[in-house]
Coordinates of C-alpha atoms in Angstrom, one line a residue:
Chain N
M1 CA 0.0 0.0 0.0
T2 CA 1.1 3.5 -0.7
R3 CA 3.3 4.9 2.1
R4 CA 3.5 8.5 1.0
R5 CA 0.2 10.1 2.1
P6 CA -1.6 13.5 1.8
D7 CA -0.9 15.5 4.9
R8 CA -2.3 14.8 8.3
V9 CA -4.2 17.5 10.1
R10 CA -2.0 18.8 13.0
G11 CA -2.7 21.0 15.9
F12 CA -5.0 20.8 18.9
G13 CA -6.0 17.2 19.6
H14 CA -4.6 15.9 16.4
D15 CA -1.0 16.0 17.6
E16 CA -2.0 13.8 20.5
F17 CA -4.0 11.4 18.2
W18 CA -1.0 10.9 16.0
A19 CA 1.4 10.6 18.9
W20 CA -0.6 7.7 20.2
C21 CA -0.6 6.1 16.8
D22 CA 3.1 6.3 16.7
K23 CA 3.1 4.2 19.9
G24 CA 0.9 1.7 18.1
E25 CA -2.3 2.7 19.9
L26 CA -5.5 3.9 18.5
R27 CA -7.0 6.3 21.0
L28 CA -10.1 8.6 20.6
Q29 CA -11.5 11.3 22.8
R30 CA -14.0 10.0 25.4
C31 CA -16.3 12.3 27.3
A32 CA -16.0 12.3 31.1
N33 CA -19.7 13.2 31.3
C34 CA -21.6 10.9 28.8
G35 CA -18.8 8.4 28.2
K36 CA -19.3 8.6 24.4
L37 CA -16.5 8.9 21.9
S38 CA -15.9 11.8 19.5
W39 CA -14.1 11.5 16.2
P40 CA -12.7 13.5 14.3
V41 CA -11.0 15.6 17.0
V42 CA -13.3 17.9 19.0
K43 CA -12.8 20.7 21.6
A44 CA -15.9 19.6 23.4
C45 CA -17.9 16.3 23.3
E46 CA -19.9 16.2 20.0
H47 CA -22.7 14.4 21.8
C48 CA -23.3 16.4 25.0
G49 CA -20.9 19.4 24.7
H50 CA -19.0 18.6 27.8
A51 CA -15.4 19.9 27.7
E52 CA -13.6 17.3 29.8
L53 CA -12.3 14.6 27.5
D54 CA -9.7 11.8 27.9
W55 CA -7.9 9.7 25.3
A56 CA -9.5 6.2 25.5
R57 CA -7.6 3.2 23.9
M58 CA -9.6 1.3 21.4
S59 CA -9.4 -2.5 21.4
G60 CA -8.8 -2.6 17.6
R61 CA -11.7 -5.0 17.0
A62 CA -14.1 -3.6 14.4
K63 CA -16.7 -4.4 11.8
V64 CA -17.1 -3.0 8.3
V65 CA -20.1 -0.7 8.0
S66 CA -19.5 0.6 4.5
W67 CA -16.9 1.0 1.8
C68 CA -16.1 2.9 -1.4
T69 CA -13.5 2.9 -4.0
F70 CA -12.2 6.1 -5.7
E71 CA -12.1 5.7 -9.4
R72 CA -11.4 9.4 -9.9
D73 CA -8.2 10.9 -8.7
Y74 CA -8.7 13.7 -6.2
Y75 CA -5.0 13.8 -5.1
G76 CA -3.1 14.9 -8.2
G77 CA -1.7 11.5 -8.9
R78 CA -0.2 10.9 -5.5
L79 CA -2.5 8.0 -4.7
P80 CA -3.1 5.2 -7.2
I81 CA -6.5 4.7 -8.6
P82 CA -8.6 2.6 -7.8
W83 CA -8.2 3.6 -4.1
E84 CA -9.9 1.6 -1.4
T85 CA -11.5 3.1 1.7
I86 CA -13.7 1.6 4.4
L87 CA -15.9 2.8 7.2
V88 CA -15.7 0.6 10.3
E89 CA -17.5 0.6 13.6
L90 CA -15.1 0.2 16.4
E91 CA -16.0 -2.2 19.1
E92 CA -16.4 0.8 21.4
G93 CA -19.1 2.3 19.1
A94 CA -17.4 5.0 17.1
L95 CA -17.3 5.0 13.3
F96 CA -13.9 5.4 11.7
I97 CA -12.9 6.0 8.1
S98 CA -9.8 4.0 7.1
N99 CA -8.2 1.8 4.5
P100 CA -8.2 -2.0 4.1
A101 CA -4.8 -3.4 4.8
D102 CA -5.1 -6.7 3.0
F103 CA -8.3 -6.9 1.1
T104 CA -10.4 -5.0 -1.5
W105 CA -14.0 -4.1 -2.0
K106 CA -14.6 -7.5 -3.7
D107 CA -13.8 -9.3 -0.4
I108 CA -16.1 -7.2 1.8
S109 CA -19.5 -8.0 3.1
L110 CA -21.5 -5.9 5.6
G111 CA -20.4 -6.5 9.1
M112 CA -17.1 -8.3 8.2
A113 CA -14.8 -8.5 11.2
V114 CA -11.5 -6.6 10.9
S115 CA -8.7 -5.7 13.3
L116 CA -6.4 -2.7 13.7
A117 CA -3.0 -2.6 12.1
F118 CA -0.5 0.2 11.7
L119 CA 1.1 1.1 8.4
D120 CA 4.4 3.0 8.3
C121 CA 3.7 6.1 6.2
E122 CA 5.1 9.5 5.5
D123 CA 3.8 12.9 4.8
S124 CA 5.4 16.4 4.5
A125 CA 5.8 16.5 8.3
G126 CA 7.8 13.2 8.3
P127 CA 7.1 9.5 9.0
F128 CA 4.1 8.4 11.0
K129 CA 2.0 5.3 11.7
L130 CA -1.4 5.2 10.0
P131 CA -4.2 3.1 11.6
V132 CA -5.7 0.7 9.0
F133 CA -7.7 -2.5 9.2
A134 CA -6.9 -6.1 8.3
R135 CA -9.1 -9.1 8.1
A136 CA -9.7 -10.4 11.6
K137 CA -8.0 -13.7 12.3
Q138 CA -10.5 -16.5 12.9
Chain M
M1 CA -15.8 21.0 15.7
S2 CA -17.6 24.1 17.0
S3 CA -21.2 23.7 18.2
P4 CA -23.6 24.7 15.5
A5 CA -25.7 27.8 15.7
P6 CA -29.1 26.9 17.2
W7 CA -30.9 28.2 14.1
D8 CA -29.9 29.0 10.5
V9 CA -33.5 30.0 9.9
P10 CA -36.0 31.9 11.9
A11 CA -37.8 29.5 14.3
P12 CA -40.9 28.1 12.5
A13 CA -44.2 29.5 13.8
R14 CA -47.8 29.2 12.7
S15 CA -48.1 33.0 12.8
S16 CA -45.5 33.2 10.0
S17 CA -47.3 30.8 7.7
R18 CA -48.8 32.1 4.4
K19 CA -47.7 35.7 5.2
T20 CA -45.3 35.9 2.3
A21 CA -45.5 34.7 -1.3
I22 CA -43.3 34.2 -4.4
I23 CA -44.7 36.4 -7.1
G24 CA -42.0 36.3 -9.7
V25 CA -39.3 33.9 -10.9
G26 CA -36.5 34.1 -13.4
E27 CA -33.8 31.6 -14.4
T28 CA -30.9 31.8 -16.8
D29 CA -30.6 29.6 -19.9
Y30 CA -29.0 26.5 -18.3
H31 CA -29.2 24.3 -21.4
V32 CA -28.0 26.9 -23.9
D33 CA -25.3 28.2 -21.6
Y34 CA -24.0 24.8 -20.8
K35 CA -23.7 23.9 -24.5
A36 CA -22.0 27.2 -25.3
A37 CA -19.5 26.7 -22.4
R38 CA -18.7 23.2 -23.7
A39 CA -18.4 24.3 -27.3
K40 CA -16.1 27.2 -26.4
A41 CA -17.1 29.0 -29.6
P42 CA -14.9 31.9 -30.8
G43 CA -16.0 35.1 -29.0
Y44 CA -17.7 33.2 -26.2
E45 CA -17.3 34.8 -22.9
L46 CA -17.6 33.0 -19.6
P47 CA -20.4 34.1 -17.5
T48 CA -19.9 36.0 -14.2
P49 CA -22.1 35.9 -11.2
E50 CA -23.1 39.5 -11.9
S51 CA -24.2 38.7 -15.5
L52 CA -26.1 35.6 -14.4
A53 CA -27.8 37.4 -11.6
A54 CA -28.8 40.3 -13.8
T55 CA -30.4 38.0 -16.4
A56 CA -32.3 36.1 -13.8
F57 CA -33.5 39.3 -12.1
E58 CA -34.7 41.0 -15.3
R59 CA -36.7 37.8 -16.1
A60 CA -38.2 37.6 -12.7
L61 CA -39.2 41.2 -12.7
R62 CA -40.9 40.9 -16.1
D63 CA -42.5 37.6 -14.9
S64 CA -43.9 39.4 -11.8
G65 CA -45.4 42.2 -13.8
L66 CA -44.0 44.7 -11.3
Q67 CA -42.0 47.9 -11.9
R68 CA -38.4 48.2 -10.8
E69 CA -39.6 50.9 -8.2
D70 CA -41.8 48.3 -6.6
I71 CA -38.8 46.4 -5.4
D72 CA -37.8 47.7 -2.0
G73 CA -35.6 44.9 -0.9
L74 CA -32.6 43.0 -2.3
S75 CA -31.2 39.7 -1.0
V76 CA -27.9 38.6 -2.6
S77 CA -26.7 35.0 -2.5
F78 CA -23.5 34.5 -4.5
L79 CA -22.3 31.2 -3.3
Y80 CA -18.8 31.2 -4.7
G81 CA -18.1 34.9 -4.6
G82 CA -19.4 38.0 -6.4
P83 CA -20.1 41.6 -5.7
D84 CA -21.5 42.8 -2.4
A85 CA -25.2 43.5 -2.0
A86 CA -24.8 47.3 -2.3
S87 CA -23.0 47.2 -5.6
T88 CA -25.4 44.5 -6.9
A89 CA -28.3 46.9 -6.1
R90 CA -26.6 49.6 -8.2
T91 CA -26.0 47.2 -11.1
L92 CA -29.6 46.1 -11.1
G93 CA -30.8 49.7 -10.9
L94 CA -32.5 49.2 -7.5
K95 CA -32.7 51.6 -4.5
P96 CA -33.8 49.1 -1.8
R97 CA -34.5 50.0 1.8
Y98 CA -33.7 46.5 2.8
L99 CA -30.4 45.0 1.7
T100 CA -28.9 41.7 2.7
Q101 CA -26.0 39.4 1.9
N102 CA -27.8 36.2 2.4
G103 CA -25.9 32.9 2.3
G104 CA -25.7 30.8 -0.8
I105 CA -27.5 27.5 -1.0
M106 CA -31.3 27.4 -0.4
A107 CA -30.9 26.5 3.3
G108 CA -32.1 29.6 4.9
P109 CA -32.1 32.7 2.6
L110 CA -35.7 32.5 1.7
Q111 CA -36.9 31.8 5.3
R112 CA -34.9 34.8 6.5
V113 CA -36.3 37.1 3.9
C114 CA -39.8 35.9 4.8
A115 CA -39.2 36.7 8.4
D116 CA -37.9 40.1 7.6
I117 CA -40.9 41.0 5.4
I118 CA -43.2 39.8 8.2
A119 CA -41.2 42.0 10.6
G120 CA -42.0 45.0 8.4
K121 CA -38.5 45.7 7.0
C122 CA -39.8 45.8 3.5
D123 CA -42.6 44.6 1.3
T124 CA -41.1 43.2 -1.9
V125 CA -37.7 41.5 -2.1
A126 CA -35.8 40.4 -5.1
M127 CA -33.6 37.5 -4.1
V128 CA -30.8 36.8 -6.5
Y129 CA -28.5 33.8 -6.6
A130 CA -25.8 32.9 -9.1
V131 CA -22.9 30.5 -9.4
A132 CA -20.2 30.3 -12.0
S133 CA -19.0 26.9 -10.9
R134 CA -17.8 25.8 -14.3
A135 CA -16.4 29.2 -15.2
I136 CA -14.1 29.1 -12.1
G137 CA -13.2 25.5 -12.6
R138 CA -14.5 24.4 -9.3
Q139 CA -13.9 20.8 -8.3
Y140 CA -15.4 18.9 -5.5
G141 CA -12.8 16.8 -3.7
G142 CA -9.1 16.7 -2.8
E143 CA -7.3 18.8 -0.2
V144 CA -8.7 22.2 -1.1
Y145 CA -11.6 23.4 -3.1
K146 CA -9.9 24.0 -6.4
G147 CA -11.1 27.1 -8.2
E148 CA -11.5 29.3 -5.1
A149 CA -9.4 32.4 -4.5
E150 CA -8.6 31.3 -1.0
R151 CA -7.6 27.8 0.0
T152 CA -10.6 26.6 1.8
P153 CA -10.2 23.4 3.7
S154 CA -13.1 21.0 3.1
S155 CA -15.2 19.5 5.9
Y156 CA -13.6 16.1 5.2
Y157 CA -10.0 17.2 5.5
Y158 CA -9.3 15.0 8.5
Y159 CA -9.5 12.0 6.3
H160 CA -6.8 13.0 3.8
P161 CA -4.2 10.6 5.1
W162 CA -6.6 7.7 4.2
G163 CA -7.3 9.3 0.8
W164 CA -11.0 9.8 1.6
S165 CA -12.4 12.9 0.1
S166 CA -15.3 14.6 -1.7
Q167 CA -19.0 14.9 -1.2
A168 CA -19.5 12.0 -3.5
A169 CA -17.7 9.7 -1.1
H170 CA -20.3 10.5 1.5
W171 CA -23.1 9.4 -0.8
A172 CA -21.0 6.3 -1.8
F173 CA -20.9 5.2 1.8
V174 CA -24.6 5.8 2.1
W175 CA -25.4 3.8 -1.0
R176 CA -23.1 0.9 -0.2
Y177 CA -24.5 0.4 3.2
Y178 CA -28.1 0.7 2.0
Q179 CA -27.4 -1.7 -0.9
A180 CA -26.0 -4.3 1.4
K181 CA -28.7 -3.8 4.1
Y182 CA -31.6 -4.2 1.7
G183 CA -30.0 -6.5 -0.8
L184 CA -30.3 -4.2 -3.8
G185 CA -28.3 -3.9 -7.1
E186 CA -26.9 -1.1 -9.1
E187 CA -29.8 -1.2 -11.5
D188 CA -32.2 -0.4 -8.6
L189 CA -30.4 2.9 -7.9
G190 CA -30.0 3.6 -11.6
A191 CA -33.8 3.8 -11.9
V192 CA -33.6 7.2 -10.0
A193 CA -31.1 8.7 -12.6
V194 CA -33.3 7.4 -15.4
Q195 CA -36.5 8.8 -13.9
L196 CA -35.0 12.2 -13.4
R197 CA -33.7 12.3 -16.9
K198 CA -37.2 11.4 -18.1
N199 CA -38.4 14.4 -16.1
A200 CA -35.7 16.7 -17.5
M201 CA -36.7 15.7 -21.1
L202 CA -40.0 17.6 -20.5
N203 CA -38.1 20.7 -19.3
P204 CA -36.8 22.7 -22.3
N205 CA -34.3 24.5 -20.0
A206 CA -32.7 21.4 -18.5
V207 CA -29.0 20.9 -19.2
M208 CA -29.4 17.2 -20.0
Q209 CA -32.2 16.3 -22.3
A210 CA -30.9 13.3 -24.2
P211 CA -32.6 10.0 -23.3
L212 CA -30.8 7.9 -20.6
S213 CA -31.4 4.2 -20.4
I214 CA -30.6 1.9 -17.5
Q215 CA -28.0 0.3 -19.9
D216 CA -26.4 3.8 -20.3
Y217 CA -26.3 4.1 -16.5
L218 CA -24.7 0.8 -15.9
A219 CA -22.1 1.4 -18.7
S220 CA -21.1 4.8 -17.3
R221 CA -17.9 5.2 -15.5
Y222 CA -17.6 5.1 -11.7
I223 CA -16.7 8.2 -9.9
V224 CA -16.6 6.6 -6.4
R225 CA -17.6 3.0 -6.7
P226 CA -20.4 2.0 -6.3
L227 CA -21.6 5.4 -7.5
H228 CA -21.6 6.1 -11.3
L229 CA -21.3 9.4 -13.1
F230 CA -25.1 9.6 -13.3
D231 CA -25.6 9.2 -9.6
L232 CA -24.0 12.6 -9.0
C233 CA -25.4 16.1 -9.8
L234 CA -24.3 18.3 -12.6
V235 CA -21.9 21.1 -12.4
N236 CA -23.1 24.1 -14.4
D237 CA -23.3 27.9 -14.3
G238 CA -26.5 29.8 -13.8
G239 CA -28.6 32.2 -11.8
V240 CA -32.1 32.3 -10.2
C241 CA -34.1 35.2 -9.0
L242 CA -37.2 34.9 -6.8
I243 CA -39.4 37.9 -6.1
V244 CA -41.0 37.6 -2.7
R245 CA -43.8 39.8 -1.4
R246 CA -46.1 40.4 1.6
A247 CA -49.0 37.9 0.9
D248 CA -51.6 40.6 1.3
L249 CA -50.0 42.6 -1.5
A250 CA -49.6 39.5 -3.7
R251 CA -53.1 39.1 -5.0
G252 CA -54.3 40.3 -8.4
L253 CA -50.8 40.2 -9.9
A254 CA -49.6 38.5 -13.1
H255 CA -49.7 35.0 -11.5
A256 CA -51.3 33.1 -8.6
P257 CA -49.1 33.8 -5.6
V258 CA -47.0 30.8 -4.2
L259 CA -47.4 31.1 -0.5
V260 CA -44.6 30.2 1.9
A261 CA -46.5 28.0 4.3
G262 CA -43.9 26.3 6.5
W263 CA -40.3 25.4 7.2
G264 CA -38.2 23.5 9.6
E265 CA -34.6 22.8 10.5
S266 CA -32.6 20.0 12.1
K267 CA -28.9 19.3 12.3
I268 CA -26.8 16.4 13.3
K269 CA -25.1 17.1 16.6
G270 CA -22.8 14.1 17.1
A271 CA -22.0 10.8 15.4
K272 CA -22.3 12.4 11.9
M273 CA -21.3 9.2 9.9
H274 CA -23.7 7.1 11.9
H275 CA -26.6 9.4 11.2
L276 CA -25.7 9.9 7.6
V277 CA -24.7 6.4 6.6
R278 CA -26.8 4.1 8.8
E279 CA -29.8 6.3 9.4
G280 CA -29.9 8.1 6.1
L281 CA -30.5 11.3 8.2
R282 CA -33.9 9.9 9.2
P283 CA -33.9 11.5 12.7
Q284 CA -33.1 14.9 11.3
L285 CA -35.6 14.6 8.4
Q286 CA -38.3 13.5 10.8
D287 CA -37.7 16.3 13.2
A288 CA -37.4 19.1 10.6
G289 CA -40.3 17.7 8.5
A290 CA -42.6 17.7 11.6
Q291 CA -41.8 21.3 12.3
A292 CA -42.6 22.3 8.7
L293 CA -45.9 20.4 8.6
E294 CA -46.9 21.9 11.9
M295 CA -46.1 25.4 10.8
A296 CA -48.0 24.9 7.6
G297 CA -50.9 23.2 9.2
V298 CA -50.9 20.3 6.8
Q299 CA -50.4 16.6 7.0
L300 CA -47.7 14.6 5.1
S301 CA -50.5 13.0 3.1
D302 CA -51.5 16.5 1.8
I303 CA -48.1 16.9 0.0
Q304 CA -48.7 16.3 -3.7
H305 CA -45.3 17.1 -5.0
F306 CA -41.7 16.9 -3.7
E307 CA -38.6 18.6 -4.8
G308 CA -35.5 17.3 -2.9
Y309 CA -31.8 18.2 -2.9
D310 CA -30.5 15.6 -5.3
A311 CA -26.7 15.9 -4.8
S312 CA -26.9 12.2 -5.5
T313 CA -29.6 9.7 -6.4
I314 CA -29.4 7.9 -3.1
H315 CA -29.6 11.1 -1.1
L316 CA -32.9 11.9 -2.8
I317 CA -34.2 8.5 -1.8
S318 CA -33.0 9.0 1.8
Q319 CA -35.1 12.2 1.9
L320 CA -38.2 10.5 0.6
E321 CA -37.9 7.8 3.2
G322 CA -36.8 10.1 6.0
Y323 CA -39.8 12.4 5.8
G324 CA -42.1 9.3 5.7
F325 CA -43.4 9.3 2.1
V326 CA -42.1 5.8 1.7
E327 CA -41.0 3.1 4.3
P328 CA -37.3 2.7 4.9
G329 CA -35.8 0.5 2.1
G330 CA -38.8 1.0 -0.1
G331 CA -37.7 4.2 -2.0
L332 CA -36.1 2.5 -5.0
A333 CA -39.1 0.2 -5.6
F334 CA -41.3 3.3 -5.4
C335 CA -39.2 4.9 -8.1
K336 CA -39.1 1.8 -10.3
Q337 CA -42.9 1.6 -10.2
G338 CA -43.1 5.1 -11.7
E339 CA -44.5 6.7 -8.6
M340 CA -42.0 9.6 -8.8
A341 CA -43.2 10.6 -12.3
V342 CA -45.8 13.2 -13.0
G343 CA -49.0 11.1 -12.6
G344 CA -47.4 8.9 -9.9
K345 CA -48.2 8.9 -6.2
L346 CA -45.7 11.6 -5.5
P347 CA -44.0 13.4 -8.4
V348 CA -40.4 14.1 -7.4
N349 CA -38.0 16.6 -9.0
V350 CA -40.2 17.0 -12.0
G351 CA -38.0 19.5 -13.7
G352 CA -35.0 17.1 -13.6
G353 CA -33.5 18.4 -10.3
M354 CA -29.8 18.9 -10.0
L355 CA -29.0 15.5 -11.5
S356 CA -30.3 16.3 -14.9
A357 CA -31.6 19.9 -15.1
S358 CA -29.3 22.4 -13.2
Y359 CA -27.1 22.5 -10.2
M360 CA -28.5 25.6 -8.6
H361 CA -28.2 24.4 -5.0
G362 CA -31.9 24.1 -4.3
W363 CA -32.9 27.4 -6.0
N364 CA -33.9 25.5 -9.1
H365 CA -36.2 23.3 -7.0
V366 CA -38.0 26.3 -5.6
A367 CA -38.3 27.8 -9.1
E368 CA -39.8 24.5 -10.2
I369 CA -42.3 24.6 -7.3
T370 CA -43.2 28.1 -8.2
H371 CA -44.1 27.1 -11.8
Q372 CA -45.9 24.0 -10.6
L373 CA -48.1 25.8 -8.1
R374 CA -48.9 28.5 -10.6
H375 CA -49.9 25.7 -13.0
D376 CA -47.7 27.0 -15.7
A377 CA -45.1 24.2 -15.9
G378 CA -46.1 23.2 -19.4
R379 CA -45.8 19.6 -20.5
R380 CA -44.6 18.5 -17.0
Q381 CA -47.4 20.2 -15.1
I382 CA -48.8 18.2 -12.1
K383 CA -52.6 18.2 -12.3
D384 CA -54.6 20.2 -9.7
L385 CA -51.5 20.8 -7.6
E386 CA -52.1 22.8 -4.3
V387 CA -49.3 21.7 -1.9
S388 CA -45.6 21.2 -2.6
M389 CA -42.7 20.3 -0.4
F390 CA -39.0 21.3 -0.9
S391 CA -36.1 19.8 1.0
L392 CA -32.6 21.1 1.2
A393 CA -30.6 18.4 3.0
Q394 CA -26.9 18.0 3.0
T395 CA -24.6 15.5 4.8
D396 CA -25.5 16.9 8.2
Q397 CA -28.7 19.0 8.1
A398 CA -32.2 19.2 6.8
H399 CA -34.2 22.3 5.8
P400 CA -37.6 21.4 4.5
M401 CA -40.1 24.0 3.3
I402 CA -43.8 23.8 2.3
F403 CA -45.5 25.9 -0.3
V404 CA -49.1 26.2 -1.2
R405 CA -51.0 27.8 -4.1
G406 CA -52.6 31.1 -3.1
A407 CA -55.8 32.6 -4.4

């Protein structure tokens, strides 16, 4: 899979998200009030507006909710076409857009079990680890 | 993510129902202009928002039968940039006492103008909108909106490291989930594109008027698989002008007034992808739809005509199901049975919508409703029409409106 990627968003919250990824952990913001997860990064809980959030570690177990394949190039030739993307539901409940690590759209069925993996990538800010999803081992 | 403003539109109220009316409408020559832009004939000049707005305004003024001096308000909605409201007033030869720069897409400008007329700020407002999307080379997807003077990050910019981008990708997720959940095939969704093209073929101003078969649909290229080219709306240049007036001053004019009867608004607060992909915005559509019906004092079963924001085929179906016209999962069968055609149970986007007629961000839908409720829509006229519903819904919000034919 392509290692050179379009730039990550950096700054408040995002720096922390990517720092956890570099340690091999997928963590999302969890609300101290309602306990729900927010993603992408927020300054206050997207469900209840509470400002106190911590970074909760995800188990990495997930199921495929939807998927789409880009047949048109939106990135000026930097990513090959076709380009595979998936929407997964993490075991903890949040939906997360990612890439399939070892399968294509032809292999997917609704609810297919997948598990977290990290891919060594690079953007203009340097190397980083990107959370992607592989077929779950039976 | 900042918390959204509580209201983009004035709060719906029974006391505001049927107090304002559309009395004039003008549109640019979508079909002719699209062909000219594609042909790039010698001497052809690209349109500007100003030129498009001026054409639409002059046509709406003539359509209304009013004099220029009768216009005492101007509302300007140049979505991708254009002159400010004051200079637009000068260009159009107007001296309005009410002047507003009023958003872009049809998700609030009309409701705000109605509220301001009711509040007594003016009596008769010309609302102009124009986009020169093609002329500026606007593209939808990637890291910035290409074709804008400033680099505007898109709402999906968080997902760039995964190469996920564009509005189309949202609708692709919606369709793939829906398709898998209900066990449907591509030809089922293709029926929507085919139906809207049939509708557009009865609209002499539609950009696309060539026949489209299900075979053409299936053979067309994918943009974001599983969505084909014909699942996504057009990109074209154009302008629309609506003339809106106090309802008590709207009688005895050139046309039957089209009364603004109701509106509503609902936005996703959290878990956007869940609500969009797995719910098809149903909670938001139900909420906003109930507000609009309550304000208008009508039942869902009273709605005889629906014009919905067809950024994609599947999104139009989500709206039909979400408001309750069809049960969840039943929208595509409804379309295949011909129920969305004129003469069907609920004619939908009868001018061809944004998929086949013109990408005017909901303004073209309101123009179509105006003609339909005036009973001057020609070959595509819905018989005995009294009540129409418009829906502007995007990936995270719903803004329905209800219009009725006035005496």
